[in-house]
PDB file of C-alpha atoms in Angstrom:
ATOM      1  CA  GLN A   1      54.611 140.951  88.110  1.00 61.00           C
ATOM      2  CA  LYS A   2      56.433 142.481  85.402  1.00 68.00           C
ATOM      3  CA  LEU A   3      57.145 138.752  83.940  1.00 70.00           C
ATOM      4  CA  GLU A   4      53.292 138.315  84.779  1.00 66.00           C
ATOM      5  CA  SER A   5      52.569 141.215  82.102  1.00 67.00           C
ATOM      6  CA  LYS A   6      54.596 140.164  79.624  1.00 66.00           C
ATOM      7  CA  LEU A   7      53.028 136.505  79.402  1.00 66.00           C
ATOM      8  CA  LYS A   8      49.570 138.368  79.691  1.00 63.00           C
ATOM      9  CA  ASN A   9      50.781 140.311  76.634  1.00 62.00           C
ATOM     10  CA  ALA A  10      52.309 137.416  74.717  1.00 57.00           C
ATOM     11  CA  LEU A  11      49.728 135.526  74.973  1.00 58.00           C
ATOM     12  CA  GLU A  12      46.783 137.713  74.580  1.00 56.00           C
ATOM     13  CA  CYS A  13      48.306 140.036  71.915  1.00 50.00           C
ATOM     14  CA  PHE A  14      50.563 138.241  69.423  1.00 49.00           C
ATOM     15  CA  VAL A  15      49.948 135.725  67.022  1.00 50.00           C
ATOM     16  CA  GLY A  16      51.269 132.494  67.762  1.00 60.00           C
ATOM     17  CA  GLY A  17      51.630 133.431  71.402  1.00 65.00           C
ATOM     18  CA  GLU A  18      51.543 130.297  73.261  1.00 71.00           C
ATOM     19  CA  THR A  19      55.027 129.724  71.096  1.00 74.00           C
ATOM     20  CA  LYS A  20      56.362 132.952  72.642  1.00 75.00           C
ATOM     21  CA  VAL A  21      55.060 132.449  75.894  1.00 75.00           C
ATOM     22  CA  GLN A  22      56.355 129.162  75.689  1.00 78.00           C
ATOM     23  CA  SER A  23      59.899 130.397  74.562  1.00 80.00           C
ATOM     24  CA  ILE A  24      59.334 132.722  77.810  1.00 80.00           C
ATOM     25  CA  LEU A  25      58.433 129.995  79.961  1.00 83.00           C
ATOM     26  CA  ASP A  26      61.401 127.703  78.682  1.00 82.00           C
ATOM     27  CA  LYS A  27      63.797 130.479  80.456  1.00 85.00           C
ATOM     28  CA  ILE A  28      62.604 130.235  83.761  1.00 87.00           C
ATOM     29  CA  HIS A  29      63.462 127.426  86.282  1.00 86.00           C
ATOM     30  CA  ASN A  30      60.473 124.478  87.528  1.00 87.00           C
ATOM     31  CA  ALA A  31      59.807 126.337  90.622  1.00 87.00           C
ATOM     32  CA  GLU A  32      59.727 129.624  89.334  1.00 90.00           C
ATOM     33  CA  LYS A  33      56.760 128.820  86.805  1.00 90.00           C
ATOM     34  CA  LYS A  34      55.001 126.531  89.821  1.00 90.00           C
ATOM     35  CA  GLU A  35      55.070 130.040  92.151  1.00 90.00           C
ATOM     36  CA  LEU A  36      53.830 132.049  88.797  1.00 89.00           C
ATOM     37  CA  LEU A  37      50.730 129.679  88.485  1.00 90.00           C
ATOM     38  CA  LEU A  38      50.321 130.394  92.187  1.00 92.00           C
ATOM     39  CA  GLN A  39      50.228 133.416  91.998  1.00 90.00           C
ATOM     40  CA  LEU A  40      48.161 133.954  89.153  1.00 87.00           C
ATOM     41  CA  GLU A  41      45.281 131.618  89.666  1.00 91.00           C
ATOM     42  CA  PRO A  42      43.715 134.152  92.313  1.00 91.00           C
ATOM     43  CA  ILE A  43      44.505 136.865  90.137  1.00 88.00           C
ATOM     44  CA  ASN A  44      43.864 135.697  86.333  1.00 86.00           C
ATOM     45  CA  PRO A  45      42.007 132.401  86.162  1.00 88.00           C
ATOM     46  CA  VAL A  46      41.871 132.148  82.668  1.00 87.00           C
ATOM     47  CA  LEU A  47      45.406 133.626  81.985  1.00 84.00           C
ATOM     48  CA  HIS A  48      46.169 130.895  84.875  1.00 86.00           C
ATOM     49  CA  GLU A  49      44.235 128.218  82.546  1.00 88.00           C
ATOM     50  CA  LYS A  50      45.960 129.499  79.585  1.00 85.00           C
ATOM     51  CA  LEU A  51      49.582 128.955  80.701  1.00 86.00           C
ATOM     52  CA  ARG A  52      48.916 126.003  82.938  1.00 87.00           C
ATOM     53  CA  ASN A  53      47.795 124.250  79.443  1.00 85.00           C
ATOM     54  CA  ILE A  54      51.239 125.085  78.509  1.00 85.00           C
ATOM     55  CA  VAL A  55      53.746 124.362  81.016  1.00 88.00           C
ATOM     56  CA  ILE A  56      54.956 120.991  82.198  1.00 90.00           C
ATOM     57  CA  LEU A  57      55.984 120.968  85.856  1.00 92.00           C
ATOM     58  CA  PHE A  58      58.480 118.431  87.064  1.00 94.00           C
ATOM     59  CA  GLU A  59      55.701 117.331  89.295  1.00 93.00           C
ATOM     60  CA  ASP A  60      53.320 116.664  85.899  1.00 93.00           C
ATOM     61  CA  LEU A  61      55.798 113.335  85.353  1.00 95.00           C
ATOM     62  CA  HIS A  62      54.000 111.514  88.288  1.00 93.00           C
ATOM     63  CA  ASP A  63      50.762 111.327  85.861  1.00 93.00           C
ATOM     64  CA  LEU A  64      53.052 109.837  83.100  1.00 94.00           C
ATOM     65  CA  SER A  65      52.330 105.832  83.039  1.00 94.00           C
ATOM     66  CA  ASP A  66      54.719 103.291  84.610  1.00 93.00           C
ATOM     67  CA  GLU A  67      56.406 102.521  80.426  1.00 94.00           C
ATOM     68  CA  GLU A  68      56.667 106.184  79.831  1.00 95.00           C
ATOM     69  CA  MET A  69      58.426 106.794  83.092  1.00 95.00           C
ATOM     70  CA  LYS A  70      60.515 104.474  82.271  1.00 94.00           C
ATOM     71  CA  LEU A  71      61.680 105.819  78.857  1.00 94.00           C
ATOM     72  CA  ILE A  72      62.502 109.348  80.910  1.00 94.00           C
ATOM     73  CA  VAL A  73      65.071 106.895  83.362  1.00 94.00           C
ATOM     74  CA  SER A  74      66.402 105.187  80.490  1.00 91.00           C
ATOM     75  CA  ASP A  75      68.037 107.920  79.547  1.00 87.00           C
ATOM     76  CA  ILE A  76      69.400 110.413  82.108  1.00 91.00           C
ATOM     77  CA  ASN A  77      71.953 110.987  84.406  1.00 91.00           C
ATOM     78  CA  LEU A  78      71.272 108.707  87.649  1.00 92.00           C
ATOM     79  CA  GLU A  79      72.945 111.551  89.653  1.00 91.00           C
ATOM     80  CA  GLN A  80      71.118 114.221  88.104  1.00 93.00           C
ATOM     81  CA  LEU A  81      67.764 112.106  88.875  1.00 94.00           C
ATOM     82  CA  ALA A  82      69.089 112.061  92.588  1.00 94.00           C
ATOM     83  CA  ILE A  83      69.622 115.570  92.580  1.00 94.00           C
ATOM     84  CA  ALA A  84      66.261 116.137  90.852  1.00 94.00           C
ATOM     85  CA  LEU A  85      64.644 113.925  93.441  1.00 93.00           C
ATOM     86  CA  THR A  86      66.156 115.479  96.541  1.00 91.00           C
ATOM     87  CA  THR A  87      63.009 117.676  97.528  1.00 89.00           C
ATOM     88  CA  VAL A  88      59.957 115.967  95.873  1.00 92.00           C
ATOM     89  CA  ASP A  89      57.851 114.123  97.633  1.00 92.00           C
ATOM     90  CA  GLN A  90      57.549 110.688  98.657  1.00 93.00           C
ATOM     91  CA  THR A  91      54.964 109.487  96.180  1.00 95.00           C
ATOM     92  CA  LEU A  92      57.031 111.057  93.081  1.00 94.00           C
ATOM     93  CA  TYR A  93      60.290 109.417  94.717  1.00 94.00           C
ATOM     94  CA  ASP A  94      58.674 106.154  94.688  1.00 94.00           C
ATOM     95  CA  HIS A  95      56.814 106.518  90.943  1.00 94.00           C
ATOM     96  CA  PHE A  96      60.903 107.068  89.452  1.00 95.00           C
ATOM     97  CA  TYR A  97      62.412 104.506  91.804  1.00 93.00           C
ATOM     98  CA  VAL A  98      60.242 102.190  90.584  1.00 93.00           C
ATOM     99  CA  SER A  99      60.986 102.842  87.253  1.00 94.00           C
ATOM    100  CA  LEU A 100      64.545 102.214  87.739  1.00 93.00           C
ATOM    101  CA  PRO A 101      66.538  99.330  86.504  1.00 91.00           C
ATOM    102  CA  GLU A 102      67.286  97.300  89.815  1.00 90.00           C
ATOM    103  CA  SER A 103      71.665  97.757  89.409  1.00 87.00           C
ATOM    104  CA  ALA A 104      70.303 101.823  89.820  1.00 91.00           C
ATOM    105  CA  LYS A 105      68.004 101.804  92.673  1.00 92.00           C
ATOM    106  CA  GLY A 106      70.501 101.076  95.256  1.00 90.00           C
ATOM    107  CA  MET A 107      72.751 103.548  93.614  1.00 89.00           C
ATOM    108  CA  LEU A 108      70.035 106.047  93.719  1.00 89.00           C
ATOM    109  CA  ALA A 109      69.008 105.268  97.210  1.00 86.00           C
ATOM    110  CA  GLN A 110      72.674 105.736  98.099  1.00 88.00           C
ATOM    111  CA  TYR A 111      73.127 108.830  96.489  1.00 86.00           C
ATOM    112  CA  HIS A 112      69.992 110.001  97.780  1.00 80.00           C
ATOM    113  CA  GLU A 113      70.838 109.103 101.688  1.00 82.00           C
ATOM    114  CA  ILE A 114      74.565 110.233 101.251  1.00 86.00           C
ATOM    115  CA  ASN A 115      74.040 113.967  99.537  1.00 82.00           C
ATOM    116  CA  LYS A 116      70.235 115.115 100.245  1.00 78.00           C
ATOM    117  CA  GLU A 117      71.598 117.567 102.330  1.00 81.00           C
ATOM    118  CA  LYS A 118      74.336 118.528 100.713  1.00 88.00           C
ATOM    119  CA  VAL A 119      72.298 119.804  97.583  1.00 91.00           C
ATOM    120  CA  SER A 120      71.903 123.018  96.455  1.00 93.00           C
ATOM    121  CA  GLN A 121      68.537 124.974  95.284  1.00 92.00           C
ATOM    122  CA  LYS A 122      69.904 125.837  91.985  1.00 93.00           C
ATOM    123  CA  ASP A 123      71.978 122.024  91.743  1.00 94.00           C
ATOM    124  CA  VAL A 124      67.837 121.230  92.206  1.00 94.00           C
ATOM    125  CA  GLN A 125      66.091 123.392  89.968  1.00 94.00           C
ATOM    126  CA  ASP A 126      68.763 122.702  87.374  1.00 94.00           C
ATOM    127  CA  ALA A 127      68.598 118.944  87.578  1.00 95.00           C
ATOM    128  CA  LYS A 128      64.848 119.294  87.356  1.00 95.00           C
ATOM    129  CA  ASP A 129      64.705 121.660  84.092  1.00 94.00           C
ATOM    130  CA  ALA A 130      67.019 119.327  82.930  1.00 95.00           C
ATOM    131  CA  ILE A 131      64.984 116.201  83.197  1.00 96.00           C
ATOM    132  CA  ILE A 132      61.605 118.114  82.156  1.00 94.00           C
ATOM    133  CA  ARG A 133      63.328 119.469  79.071  1.00 93.00           C
ATOM    134  CA  HIS A 134      64.658 115.379  78.479  1.00 95.00           C
ATOM    135  CA  ALA A 135      60.747 114.729  78.863  1.00 95.00           C
ATOM    136  CA  LYS A 136      59.673 117.185  76.106  1.00 92.00           C
ATOM    137  CA  GLY A 137      61.764 116.131  73.858  1.00 94.00           C
ATOM    138  CA  LEU A 138      60.328 112.244  74.251  1.00 95.00           C
ATOM    139  CA  HIS A 139      56.773 113.959  73.762  1.00 93.00           C
ATOM    140  CA  LYS A 140      57.923 115.838  70.545  1.00 92.00           C
ATOM    141  CA  GLN A 141      59.092 112.156  69.094  1.00 94.00           C
ATOM    142  CA  GLY A 142      55.719 110.827  70.283  1.00 94.00           C
ATOM    143  CA  LYS A 143      57.190 108.325  72.813  1.00 94.00           C
ATOM    144  CA  ILE A 144      55.082 109.817  75.474  1.00 94.00           C
ATOM    145  CA  ASN A 145      52.061 112.181  76.190  1.00 92.00           C
ATOM    146  CA  LEU A 146      52.557 115.174  78.399  1.00 88.00           C
ATOM    147  CA  ARG A 147      49.750 116.519  78.042  1.00 75.00           C
ATOM    148  CA  ALA A 148      47.254 113.227  78.885  1.00 59.00           C
ATOM    149  CA  ASN A 149      46.357 114.738  82.328  1.00 50.00           C
ATOM    150  CA  GLN A 150      47.075 118.430  82.224  1.00 50.00           C
ATOM    151  CA  SER A 151      43.986 119.983  81.821  1.00 43.00           C
ATOM    152  CA  GLU A 152      42.287 118.062  85.178  1.00 39.00           C
TER     153      GLU A 152
END
């Protein structure tokens, strides 16, 4: 609730609030952002909507086109991707998987099968956060559009 209060004040009181809030949100893990949004929605739908428009969750990557997804996977560490995918649903896993070159698909599947139970939640969150940072970098370069389906 303390974080919620800080975010609300930053959004509503500061000039350039979105930038300030974004810098705060960049410091917390994907799971924490997801939880914040989940708890905020019933108590303050307006603030939830404002935050949802600036927050990119790992699950939002599912909305990217195949071409955009290929750009993301072409530049990330395969082990990091495998770690990030250990806790996602099959649909998101498949969206990443089909975007990989054939040579990487076998390695990803093997790593995922062997190490799935050994990966810590912190490692998963760190890997997801790194991939989101990479995607945001591609977005800033105009190579992908992370906001295309954001307001649905």
